[in-house]
Short mmCIF file of C-alpha atoms in Angstrom, two decimals:
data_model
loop_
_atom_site.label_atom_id
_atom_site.label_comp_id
_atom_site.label_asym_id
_atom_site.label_seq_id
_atom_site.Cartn_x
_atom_site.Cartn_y
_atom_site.Cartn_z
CA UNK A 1 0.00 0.00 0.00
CA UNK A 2 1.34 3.56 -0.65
CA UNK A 3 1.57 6.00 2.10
CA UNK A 4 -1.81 7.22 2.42
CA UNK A 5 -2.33 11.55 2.06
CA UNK A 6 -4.43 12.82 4.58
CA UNK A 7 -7.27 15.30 2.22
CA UNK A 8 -6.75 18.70 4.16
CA UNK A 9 -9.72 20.27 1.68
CA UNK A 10 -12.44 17.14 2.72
CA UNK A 11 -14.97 17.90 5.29
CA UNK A 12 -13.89 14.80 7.31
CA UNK A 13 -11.96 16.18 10.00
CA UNK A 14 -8.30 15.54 10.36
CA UNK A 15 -7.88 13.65 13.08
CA UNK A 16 -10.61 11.05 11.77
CA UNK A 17 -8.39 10.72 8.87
CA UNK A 18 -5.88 9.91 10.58
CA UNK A 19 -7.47 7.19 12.70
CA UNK A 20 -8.31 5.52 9.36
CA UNK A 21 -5.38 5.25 7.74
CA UNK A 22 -3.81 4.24 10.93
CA UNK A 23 -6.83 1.75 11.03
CA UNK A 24 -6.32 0.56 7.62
CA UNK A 25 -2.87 -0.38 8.18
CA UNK A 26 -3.71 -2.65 11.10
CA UNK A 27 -6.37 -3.85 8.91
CA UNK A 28 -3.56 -4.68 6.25
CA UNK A 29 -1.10 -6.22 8.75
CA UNK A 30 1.35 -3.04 8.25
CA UNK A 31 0.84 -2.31 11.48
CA UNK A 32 1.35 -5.97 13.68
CA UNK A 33 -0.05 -6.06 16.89
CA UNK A 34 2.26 -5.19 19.73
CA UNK A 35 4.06 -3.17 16.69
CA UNK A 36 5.14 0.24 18.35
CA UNK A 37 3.68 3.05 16.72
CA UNK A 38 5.28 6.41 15.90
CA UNK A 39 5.43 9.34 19.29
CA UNK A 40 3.25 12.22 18.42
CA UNK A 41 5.90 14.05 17.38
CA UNK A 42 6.88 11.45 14.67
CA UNK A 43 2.97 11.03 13.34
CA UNK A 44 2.25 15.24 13.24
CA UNK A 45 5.76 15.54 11.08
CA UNK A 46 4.87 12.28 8.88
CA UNK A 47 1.56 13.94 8.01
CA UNK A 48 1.54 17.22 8.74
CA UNK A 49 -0.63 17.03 11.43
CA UNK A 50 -0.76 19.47 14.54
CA UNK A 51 0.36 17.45 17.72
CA UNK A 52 -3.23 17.89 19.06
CA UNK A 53 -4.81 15.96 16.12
CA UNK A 54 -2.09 13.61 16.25
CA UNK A 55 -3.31 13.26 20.11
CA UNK A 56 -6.77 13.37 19.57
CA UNK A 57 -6.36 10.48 17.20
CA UNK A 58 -4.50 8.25 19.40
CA UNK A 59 -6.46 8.80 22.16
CA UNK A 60 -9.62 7.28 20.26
CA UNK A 61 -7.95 4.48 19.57
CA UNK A 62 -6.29 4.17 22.79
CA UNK A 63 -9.95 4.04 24.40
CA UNK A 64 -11.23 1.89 21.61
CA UNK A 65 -8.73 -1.09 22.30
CA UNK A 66 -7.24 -0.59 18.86
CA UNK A 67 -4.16 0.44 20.58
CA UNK A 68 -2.32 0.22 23.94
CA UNK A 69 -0.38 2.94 25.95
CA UNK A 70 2.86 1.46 27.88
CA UNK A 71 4.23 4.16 30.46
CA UNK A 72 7.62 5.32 29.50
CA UNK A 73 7.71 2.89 26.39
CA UNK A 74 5.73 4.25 24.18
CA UNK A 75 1.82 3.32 22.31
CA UNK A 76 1.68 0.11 20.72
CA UNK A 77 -1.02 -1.71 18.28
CA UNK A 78 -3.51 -4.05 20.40
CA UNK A 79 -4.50 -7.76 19.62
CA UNK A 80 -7.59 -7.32 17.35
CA UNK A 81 -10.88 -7.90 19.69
CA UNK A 82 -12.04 -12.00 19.92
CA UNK A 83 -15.11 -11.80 17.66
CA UNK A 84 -17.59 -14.13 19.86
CA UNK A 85 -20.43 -15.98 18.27
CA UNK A 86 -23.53 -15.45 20.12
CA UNK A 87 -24.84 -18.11 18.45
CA UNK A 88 -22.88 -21.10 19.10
CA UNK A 89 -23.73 -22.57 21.78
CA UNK A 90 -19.92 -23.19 23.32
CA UNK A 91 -17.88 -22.53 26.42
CA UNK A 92 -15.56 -20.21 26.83
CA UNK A 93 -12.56 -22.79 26.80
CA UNK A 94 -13.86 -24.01 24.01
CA UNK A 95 -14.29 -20.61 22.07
CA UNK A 96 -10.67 -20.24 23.40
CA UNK A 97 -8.59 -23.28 22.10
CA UNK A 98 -10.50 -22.77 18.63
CA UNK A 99 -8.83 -19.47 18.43
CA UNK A 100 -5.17 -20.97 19.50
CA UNK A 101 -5.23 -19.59 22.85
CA UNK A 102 -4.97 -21.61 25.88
CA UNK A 103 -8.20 -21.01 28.23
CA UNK A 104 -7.60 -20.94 32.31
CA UNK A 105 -9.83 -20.57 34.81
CA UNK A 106 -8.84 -19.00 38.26
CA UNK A 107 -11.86 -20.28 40.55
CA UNK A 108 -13.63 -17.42 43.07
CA UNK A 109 -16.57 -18.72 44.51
CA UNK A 110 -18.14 -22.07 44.41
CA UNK A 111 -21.38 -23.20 47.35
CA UNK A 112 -25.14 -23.93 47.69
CA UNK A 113 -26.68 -20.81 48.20
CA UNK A 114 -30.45 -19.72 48.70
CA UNK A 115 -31.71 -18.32 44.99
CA UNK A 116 -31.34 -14.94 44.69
CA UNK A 117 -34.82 -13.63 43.22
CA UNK A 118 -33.23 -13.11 39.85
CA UNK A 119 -31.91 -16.25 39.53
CA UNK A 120 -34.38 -18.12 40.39
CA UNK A 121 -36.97 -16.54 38.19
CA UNK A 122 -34.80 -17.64 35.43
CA UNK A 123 -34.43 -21.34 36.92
CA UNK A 124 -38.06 -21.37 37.71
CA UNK A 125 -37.48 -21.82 41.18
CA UNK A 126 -38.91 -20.78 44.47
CA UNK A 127 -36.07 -17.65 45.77
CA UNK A 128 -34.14 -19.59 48.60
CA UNK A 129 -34.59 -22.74 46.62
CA UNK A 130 -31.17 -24.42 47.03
CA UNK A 131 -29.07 -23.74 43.83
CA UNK A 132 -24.73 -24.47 42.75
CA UNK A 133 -22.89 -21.22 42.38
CA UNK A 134 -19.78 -20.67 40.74
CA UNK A 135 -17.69 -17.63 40.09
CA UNK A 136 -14.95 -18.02 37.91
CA UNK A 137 -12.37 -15.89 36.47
CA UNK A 138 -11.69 -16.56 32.99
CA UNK A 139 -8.35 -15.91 31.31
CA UNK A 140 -6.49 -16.65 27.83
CA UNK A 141 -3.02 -16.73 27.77
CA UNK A 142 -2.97 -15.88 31.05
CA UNK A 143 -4.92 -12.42 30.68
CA UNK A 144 -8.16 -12.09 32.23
CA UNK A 145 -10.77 -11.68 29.74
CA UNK A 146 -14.40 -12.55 31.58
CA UNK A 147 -15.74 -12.72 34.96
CA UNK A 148 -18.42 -15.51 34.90
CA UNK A 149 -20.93 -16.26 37.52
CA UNK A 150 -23.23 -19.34 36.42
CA UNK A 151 -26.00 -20.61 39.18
CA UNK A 152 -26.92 -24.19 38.25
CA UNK A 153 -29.59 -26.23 39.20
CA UNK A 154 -29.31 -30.04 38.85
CA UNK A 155 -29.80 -33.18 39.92
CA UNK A 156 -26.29 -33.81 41.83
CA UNK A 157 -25.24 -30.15 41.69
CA UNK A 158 -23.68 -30.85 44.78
CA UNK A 159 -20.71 -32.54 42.96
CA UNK A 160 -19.83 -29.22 41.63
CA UNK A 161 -18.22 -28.39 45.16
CA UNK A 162 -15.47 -30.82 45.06
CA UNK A 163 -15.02 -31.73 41.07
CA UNK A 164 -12.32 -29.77 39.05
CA UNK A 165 -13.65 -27.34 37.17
CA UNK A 166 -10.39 -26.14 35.51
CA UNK A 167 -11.15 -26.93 31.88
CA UNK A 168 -14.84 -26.76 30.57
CA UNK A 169 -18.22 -26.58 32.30
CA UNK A 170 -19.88 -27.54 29.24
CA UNK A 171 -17.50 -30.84 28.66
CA UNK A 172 -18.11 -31.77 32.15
CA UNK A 173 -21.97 -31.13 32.15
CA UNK A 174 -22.03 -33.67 29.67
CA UNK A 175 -19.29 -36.54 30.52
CA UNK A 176 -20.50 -36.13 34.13
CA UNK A 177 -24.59 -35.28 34.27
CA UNK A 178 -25.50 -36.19 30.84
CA UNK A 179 -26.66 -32.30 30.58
CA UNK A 180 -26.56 -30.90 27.00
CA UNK A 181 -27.25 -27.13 26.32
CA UNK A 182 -29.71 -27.59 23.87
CA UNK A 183 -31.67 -23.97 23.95
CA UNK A 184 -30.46 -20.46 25.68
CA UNK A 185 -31.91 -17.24 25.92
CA UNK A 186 -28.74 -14.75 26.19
CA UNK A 187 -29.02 -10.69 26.87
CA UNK A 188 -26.33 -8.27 26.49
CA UNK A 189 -26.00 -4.58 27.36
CA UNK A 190 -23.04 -1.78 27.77
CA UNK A 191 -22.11 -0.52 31.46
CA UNK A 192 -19.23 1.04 32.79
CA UNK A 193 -17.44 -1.82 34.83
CA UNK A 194 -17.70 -2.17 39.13
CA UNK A 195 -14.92 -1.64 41.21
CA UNK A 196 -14.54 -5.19 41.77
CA UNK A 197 -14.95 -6.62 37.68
CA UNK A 198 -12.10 -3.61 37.36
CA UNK A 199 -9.52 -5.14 39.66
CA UNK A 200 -9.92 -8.48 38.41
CA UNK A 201 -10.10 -7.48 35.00
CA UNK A 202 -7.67 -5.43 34.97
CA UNK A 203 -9.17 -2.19 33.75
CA UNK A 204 -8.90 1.81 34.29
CA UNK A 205 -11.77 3.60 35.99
CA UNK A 206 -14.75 4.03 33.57
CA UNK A 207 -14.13 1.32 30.90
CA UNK A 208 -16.48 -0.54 29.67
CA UNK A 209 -17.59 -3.89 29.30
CA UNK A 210 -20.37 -6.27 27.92
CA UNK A 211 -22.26 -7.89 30.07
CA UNK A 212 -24.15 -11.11 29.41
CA UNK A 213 -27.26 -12.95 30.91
CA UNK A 214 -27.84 -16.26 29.38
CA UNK A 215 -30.48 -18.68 30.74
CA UNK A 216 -29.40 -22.25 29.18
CA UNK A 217 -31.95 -25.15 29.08
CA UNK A 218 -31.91 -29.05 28.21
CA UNK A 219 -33.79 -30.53 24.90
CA UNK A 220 -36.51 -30.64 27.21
CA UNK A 221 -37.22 -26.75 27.79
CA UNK A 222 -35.95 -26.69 31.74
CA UNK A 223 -33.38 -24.18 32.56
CA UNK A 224 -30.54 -25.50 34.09
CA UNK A 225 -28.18 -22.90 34.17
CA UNK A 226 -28.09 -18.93 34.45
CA UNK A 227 -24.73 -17.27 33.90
CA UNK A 228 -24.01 -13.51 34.24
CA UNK A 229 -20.62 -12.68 32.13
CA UNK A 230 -18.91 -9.59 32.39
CA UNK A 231 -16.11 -9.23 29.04
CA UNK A 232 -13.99 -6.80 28.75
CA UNK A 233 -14.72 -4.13 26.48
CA UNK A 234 -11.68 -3.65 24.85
CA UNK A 235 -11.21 -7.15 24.07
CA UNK A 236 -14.25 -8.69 22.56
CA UNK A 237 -16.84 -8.01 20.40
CA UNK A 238 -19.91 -10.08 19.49
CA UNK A 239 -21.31 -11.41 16.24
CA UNK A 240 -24.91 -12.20 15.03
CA UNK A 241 -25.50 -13.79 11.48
CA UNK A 242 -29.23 -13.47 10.16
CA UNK A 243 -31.20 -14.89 7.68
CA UNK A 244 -34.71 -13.62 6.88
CA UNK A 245 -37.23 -16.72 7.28
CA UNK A 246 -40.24 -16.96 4.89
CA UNK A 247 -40.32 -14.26 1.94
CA UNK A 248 -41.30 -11.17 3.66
CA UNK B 1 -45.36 -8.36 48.42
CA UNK B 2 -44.39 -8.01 52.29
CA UNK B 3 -41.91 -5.55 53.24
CA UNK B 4 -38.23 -7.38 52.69
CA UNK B 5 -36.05 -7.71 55.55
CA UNK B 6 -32.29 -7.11 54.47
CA UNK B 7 -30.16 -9.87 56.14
CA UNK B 8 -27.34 -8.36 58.01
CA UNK B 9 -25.92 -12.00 58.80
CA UNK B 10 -25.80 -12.74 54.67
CA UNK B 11 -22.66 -13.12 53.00
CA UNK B 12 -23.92 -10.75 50.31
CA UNK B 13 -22.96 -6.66 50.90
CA UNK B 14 -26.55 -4.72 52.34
CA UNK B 15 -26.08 -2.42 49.52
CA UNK B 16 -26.47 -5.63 46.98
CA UNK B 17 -29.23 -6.62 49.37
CA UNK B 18 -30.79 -3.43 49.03
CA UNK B 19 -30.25 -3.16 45.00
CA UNK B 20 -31.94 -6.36 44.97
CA UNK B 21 -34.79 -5.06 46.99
CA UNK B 22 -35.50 -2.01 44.94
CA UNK B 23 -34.67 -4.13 41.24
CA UNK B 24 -37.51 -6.68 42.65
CA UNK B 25 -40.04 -4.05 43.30
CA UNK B 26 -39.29 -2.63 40.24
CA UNK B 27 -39.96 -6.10 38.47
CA UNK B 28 -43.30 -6.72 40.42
CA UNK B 29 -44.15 -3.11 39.59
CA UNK B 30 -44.61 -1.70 43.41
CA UNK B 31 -42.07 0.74 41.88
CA UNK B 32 -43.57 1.72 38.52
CA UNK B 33 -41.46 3.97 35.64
CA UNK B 34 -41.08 7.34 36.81
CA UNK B 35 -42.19 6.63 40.62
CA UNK B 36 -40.56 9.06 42.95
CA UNK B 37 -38.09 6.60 45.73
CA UNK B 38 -37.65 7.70 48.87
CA UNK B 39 -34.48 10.10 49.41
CA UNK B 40 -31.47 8.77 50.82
CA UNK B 41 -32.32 9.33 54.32
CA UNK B 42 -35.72 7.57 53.72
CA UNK B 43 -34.39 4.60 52.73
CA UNK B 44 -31.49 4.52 54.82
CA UNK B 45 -34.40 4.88 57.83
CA UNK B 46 -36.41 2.23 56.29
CA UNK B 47 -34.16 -0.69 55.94
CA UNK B 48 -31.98 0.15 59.11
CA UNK B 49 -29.00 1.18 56.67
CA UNK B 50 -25.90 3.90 56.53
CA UNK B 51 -26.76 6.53 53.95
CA UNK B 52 -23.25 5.53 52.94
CA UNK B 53 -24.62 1.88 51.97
CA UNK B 54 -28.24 3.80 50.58
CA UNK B 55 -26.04 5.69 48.54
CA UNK B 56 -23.94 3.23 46.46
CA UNK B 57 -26.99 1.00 46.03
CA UNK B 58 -28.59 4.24 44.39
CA UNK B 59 -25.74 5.30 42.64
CA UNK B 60 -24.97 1.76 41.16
CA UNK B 61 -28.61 1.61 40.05
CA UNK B 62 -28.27 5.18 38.65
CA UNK B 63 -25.37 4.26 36.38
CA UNK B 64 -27.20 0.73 35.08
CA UNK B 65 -30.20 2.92 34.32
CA UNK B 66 -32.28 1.54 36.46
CA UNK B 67 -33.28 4.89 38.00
CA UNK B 68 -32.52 8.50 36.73
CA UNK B 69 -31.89 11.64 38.96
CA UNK B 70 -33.62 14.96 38.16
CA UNK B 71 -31.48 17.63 39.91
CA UNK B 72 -33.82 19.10 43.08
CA UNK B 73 -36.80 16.66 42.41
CA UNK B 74 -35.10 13.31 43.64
CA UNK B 75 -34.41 9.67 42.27
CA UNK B 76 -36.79 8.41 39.84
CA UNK B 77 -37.77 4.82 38.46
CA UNK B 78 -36.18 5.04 34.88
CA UNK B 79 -38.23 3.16 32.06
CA UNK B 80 -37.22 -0.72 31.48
CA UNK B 81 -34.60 -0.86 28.91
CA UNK B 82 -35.51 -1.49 25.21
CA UNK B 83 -34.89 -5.31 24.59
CA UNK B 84 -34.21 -5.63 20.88
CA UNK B 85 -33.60 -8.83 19.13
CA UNK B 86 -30.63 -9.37 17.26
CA UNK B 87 -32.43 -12.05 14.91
CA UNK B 88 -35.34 -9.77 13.39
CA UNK B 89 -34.47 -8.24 10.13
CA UNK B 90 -36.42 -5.35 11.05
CA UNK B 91 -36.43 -1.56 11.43
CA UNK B 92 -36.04 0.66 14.47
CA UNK B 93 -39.26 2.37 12.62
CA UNK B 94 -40.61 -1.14 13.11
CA UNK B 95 -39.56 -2.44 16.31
CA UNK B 96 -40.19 1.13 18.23
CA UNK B 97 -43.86 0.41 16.43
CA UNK B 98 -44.13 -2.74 17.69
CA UNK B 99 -43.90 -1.47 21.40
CA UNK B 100 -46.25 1.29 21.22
CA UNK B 101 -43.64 4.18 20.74
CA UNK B 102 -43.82 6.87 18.10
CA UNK B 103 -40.86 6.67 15.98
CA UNK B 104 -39.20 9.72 14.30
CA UNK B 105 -35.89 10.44 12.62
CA UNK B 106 -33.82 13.43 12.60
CA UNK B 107 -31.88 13.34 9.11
CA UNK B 108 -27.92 14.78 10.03
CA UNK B 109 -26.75 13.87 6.92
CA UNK B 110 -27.67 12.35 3.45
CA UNK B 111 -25.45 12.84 0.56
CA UNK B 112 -23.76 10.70 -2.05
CA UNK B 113 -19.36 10.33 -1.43
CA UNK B 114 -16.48 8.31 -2.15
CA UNK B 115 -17.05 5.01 -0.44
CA UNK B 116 -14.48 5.28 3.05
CA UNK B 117 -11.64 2.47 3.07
CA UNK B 118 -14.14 -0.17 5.49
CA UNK B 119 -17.25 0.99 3.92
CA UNK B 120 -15.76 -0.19 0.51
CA UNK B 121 -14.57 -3.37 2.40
CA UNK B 122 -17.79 -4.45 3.60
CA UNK B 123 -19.86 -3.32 0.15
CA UNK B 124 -17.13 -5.11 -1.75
CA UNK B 125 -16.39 -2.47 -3.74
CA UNK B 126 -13.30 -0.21 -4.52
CA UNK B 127 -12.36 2.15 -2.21
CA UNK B 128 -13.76 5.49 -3.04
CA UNK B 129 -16.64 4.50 -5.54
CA UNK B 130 -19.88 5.89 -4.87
CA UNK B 131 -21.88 5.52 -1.94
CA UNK B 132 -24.76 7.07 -0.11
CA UNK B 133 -24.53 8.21 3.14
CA UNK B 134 -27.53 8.75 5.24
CA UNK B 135 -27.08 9.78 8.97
CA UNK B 136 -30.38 9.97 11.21
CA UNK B 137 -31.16 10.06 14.57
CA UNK B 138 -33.66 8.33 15.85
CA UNK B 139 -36.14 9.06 18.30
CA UNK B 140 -38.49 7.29 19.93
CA UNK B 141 -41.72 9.47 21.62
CA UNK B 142 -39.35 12.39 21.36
CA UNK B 143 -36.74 10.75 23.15
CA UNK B 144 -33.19 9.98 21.72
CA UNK B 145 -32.12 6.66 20.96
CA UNK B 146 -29.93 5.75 18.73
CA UNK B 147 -27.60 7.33 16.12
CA UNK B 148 -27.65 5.84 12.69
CA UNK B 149 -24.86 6.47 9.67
CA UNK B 150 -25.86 4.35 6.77
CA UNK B 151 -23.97 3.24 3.52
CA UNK B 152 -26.21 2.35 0.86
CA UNK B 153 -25.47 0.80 -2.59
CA UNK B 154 -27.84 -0.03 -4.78
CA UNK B 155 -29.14 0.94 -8.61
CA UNK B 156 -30.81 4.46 -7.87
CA UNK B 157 -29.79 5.17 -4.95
CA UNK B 158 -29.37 8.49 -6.00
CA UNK B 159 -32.89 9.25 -5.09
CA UNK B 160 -32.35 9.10 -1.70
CA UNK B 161 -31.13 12.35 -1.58
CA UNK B 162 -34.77 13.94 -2.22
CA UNK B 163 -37.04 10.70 -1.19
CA UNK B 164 -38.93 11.50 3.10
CA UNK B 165 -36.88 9.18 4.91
CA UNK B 166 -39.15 10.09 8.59
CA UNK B 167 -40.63 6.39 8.21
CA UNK B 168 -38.86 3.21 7.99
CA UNK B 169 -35.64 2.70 5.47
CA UNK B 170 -36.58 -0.75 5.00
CA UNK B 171 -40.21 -0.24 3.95
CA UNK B 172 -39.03 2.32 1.60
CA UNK B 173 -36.24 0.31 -0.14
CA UNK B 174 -38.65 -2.80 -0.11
CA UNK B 175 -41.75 -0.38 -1.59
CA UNK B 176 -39.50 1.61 -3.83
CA UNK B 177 -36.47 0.01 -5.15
CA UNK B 178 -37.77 -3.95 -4.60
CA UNK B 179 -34.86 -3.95 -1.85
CA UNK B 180 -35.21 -7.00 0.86
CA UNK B 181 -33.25 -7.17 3.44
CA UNK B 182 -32.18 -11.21 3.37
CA UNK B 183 -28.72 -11.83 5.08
CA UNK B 184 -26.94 -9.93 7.43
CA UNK B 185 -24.16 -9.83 9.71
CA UNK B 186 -23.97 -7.75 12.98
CA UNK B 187 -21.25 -7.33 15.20
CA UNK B 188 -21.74 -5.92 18.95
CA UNK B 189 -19.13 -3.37 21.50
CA UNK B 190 -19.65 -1.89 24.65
CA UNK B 191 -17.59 1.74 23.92
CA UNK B 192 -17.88 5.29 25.74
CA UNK B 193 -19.45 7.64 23.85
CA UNK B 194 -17.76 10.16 21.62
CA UNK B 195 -18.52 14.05 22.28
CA UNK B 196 -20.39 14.11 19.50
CA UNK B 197 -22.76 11.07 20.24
CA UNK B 198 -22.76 12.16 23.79
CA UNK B 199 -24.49 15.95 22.67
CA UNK B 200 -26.46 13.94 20.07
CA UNK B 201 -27.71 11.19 22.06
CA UNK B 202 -28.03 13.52 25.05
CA UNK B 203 -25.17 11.40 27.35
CA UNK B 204 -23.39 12.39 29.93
CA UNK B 205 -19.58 12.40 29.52
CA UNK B 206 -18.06 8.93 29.92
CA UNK B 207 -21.59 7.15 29.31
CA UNK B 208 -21.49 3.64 27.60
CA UNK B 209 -22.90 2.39 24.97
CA UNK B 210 -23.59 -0.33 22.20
CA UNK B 211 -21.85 0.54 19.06
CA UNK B 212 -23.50 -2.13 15.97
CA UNK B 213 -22.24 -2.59 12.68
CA UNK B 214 -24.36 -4.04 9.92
CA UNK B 215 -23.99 -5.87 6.20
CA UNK B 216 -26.88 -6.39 5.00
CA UNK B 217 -27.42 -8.39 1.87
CA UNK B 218 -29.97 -9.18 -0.72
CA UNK B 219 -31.28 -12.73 -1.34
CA UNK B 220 -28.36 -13.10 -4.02
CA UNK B 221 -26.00 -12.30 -0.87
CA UNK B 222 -25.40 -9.00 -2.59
CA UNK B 223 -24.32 -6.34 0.24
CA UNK B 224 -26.50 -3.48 -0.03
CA UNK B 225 -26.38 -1.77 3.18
CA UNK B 226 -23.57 -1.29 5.67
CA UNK B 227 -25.24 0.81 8.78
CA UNK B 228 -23.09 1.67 11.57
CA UNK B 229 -25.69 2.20 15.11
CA UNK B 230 -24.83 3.77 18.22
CA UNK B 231 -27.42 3.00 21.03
CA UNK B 232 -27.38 4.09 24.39
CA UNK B 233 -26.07 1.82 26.89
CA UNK B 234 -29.00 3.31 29.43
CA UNK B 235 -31.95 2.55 26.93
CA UNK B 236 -30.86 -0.61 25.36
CA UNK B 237 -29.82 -4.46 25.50
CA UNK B 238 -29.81 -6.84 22.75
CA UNK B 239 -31.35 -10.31 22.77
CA UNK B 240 -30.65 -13.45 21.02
CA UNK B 241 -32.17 -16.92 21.00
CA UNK B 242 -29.97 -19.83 20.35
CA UNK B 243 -31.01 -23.33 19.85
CA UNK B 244 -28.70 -26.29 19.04
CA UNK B 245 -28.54 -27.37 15.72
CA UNK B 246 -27.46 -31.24 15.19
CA UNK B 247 -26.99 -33.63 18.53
CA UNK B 248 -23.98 -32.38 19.87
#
């Protein structure tokens, strides 16, 4: 690709400009991740920028996880988000290894514990009613990437306390219950991350994340399993395919 | 519902506790949309609590949306948050229909220009061939929602520049160009939003929200449409269904 000439005459303004063509060359593997890019200086001389467009620039995509800042070393080009299915009904380990990375789970919480009313309105449960909760930290490649806290309900739930649960929930829902995710219901909104997702995520005051509710039920319609998921903002993004049924 | 008793033996933080409390009377509608709560001191008297404890429950509740502040009036109940699906092929004209809310549009923008580097990617065409661009706000009873910017491609799409696009895009492609929306692929970010969103959108600095990006194709898997969305993070979450295809 040929260096790219920012149009001072366009109504675009400059700084967007800028954040394209850096975008572009990330896009065309130019720019590698973890590739340092230019100081301001270097960028506003290259293109004939004014330091605070240069700024403005990298700060957007700074805050958009296209790049990284590392104090005293300079700004650097992020991993590309993990594009997530939300239609594939997989793990997280599994979603992991497909992608090359090696999943880990650092284990928070795991008890019986009384229903929480939200939880069991989507178990269809009595609140109190006796339910398997487990909070688990998930990481790839050793960098947290998810908080996950799934309440189960199931016939020998109990096991839950004392089996490993290292590796995949799914793989072991179905080697050791016979339980196979066959429909879920999953929800997703934007917040600014808690003080607590933030320390064990890893992330500055005020960034956001996505945060998933997903209800999970057997072949027979009973819910078995409702999992709130907090993923980092800067590192994943989610992806819907559609196809229009019938011919309207 | 009986008055609930926060547990000061639980585990679980009284502030949680008292989130809990308010979220399920605002579920069983004892607190209905735009119902005054009871000031911090109130509350903080009614459930034996600090105001300290009264106050993060509110504030956490404030920045999920549940309730709104309206400077010298108090703490509100904030509507429910839109759920959209991310499986319907349909409109925000549509879906804001469906619900019983008046949607309008605010046009920012319509005007035909050289197709931007990742527009041209996702239309598969060349990079700066003609595109139009079409950039509306839309509004539902009055209210800001979302912020559209819309890449369209298609034989005549010249008269969009002078067509009434206040209704539904997709009606009017469908009625007047023979346009139907068969395949398309969304992708899903939690992001702050930008100044200009925020002003747009009317967001406070820092706010989240759900940035969507859309192909859209024709039955002959033609890309027609490539619509980038910006919803708020206070007024929105997306839904999908999932159901497991094959036996495993």
């Amino acid at each position: 690709m040929s260096m790219t000439v920012l149009n001072k005459q366009s109504a675009a303004p400059l700084y967007l400009q800028l954040k394209q063509v850096l975008e572009s060359q990330m896009v065309d593997g130019i720019l590698a991740p973890h590739h340092r890019i230019g100081s301001e200086r270097e960028l506003s001389e290259r293109y004939g920028l004014s330091r605070m467009t240069v700024r403005r620039a990298l700060a957007e995509l700074v805050q958009e996880g296209r790049l990284y800042t590392s104090v005293g070393k300079g700004t650097f080009v992020a991993e590309p988000k993990i594009s997530q299915s939300l239609q594939a009904l997989t793990s997280f380990s599994e979603d992991m290894r497909a992608r090359g990375m090696t999943p880990t789970a650092r284990l928070l919480r795991r008890e019986i514990i009384p229903a929480p009313d939200v939880v069991a309105q989507h178990l269809r449960v009595e609140e109190g009613s006796d339910v398997a909760c487990l909070e688990r930290l998930r990481l790839a490649d050793g960098e947290p990437m998810a908080l996950e806290t799934a309440y189960l309900l199931f016939e020998g739930m109990e096991q839950l306390l004392t089996l490993d649960l290292g590796g995949s929930l799914y793989a072991l829902l179905r080697e050791q219950f016979d339980l196979i995710p066959a429909h879920a219901v999953q929800e997703l909104e934007a917040r600014i991350a808690r003080p607590r997702e933030r320390v064990l995520l890893k992330l500055n005051e005020g960034a956001p994340v996505l945060a998933q509710q997903r209800t999970t039920s057997n072949a027979e319609r009973r819910p078995f399993e409702y999992v709130q998921s907090i993923y980092r903002g800067d590192r994943y993004r989610f992806v819907v395919q559609l196809v229009k049924q019938g011919d309207t």
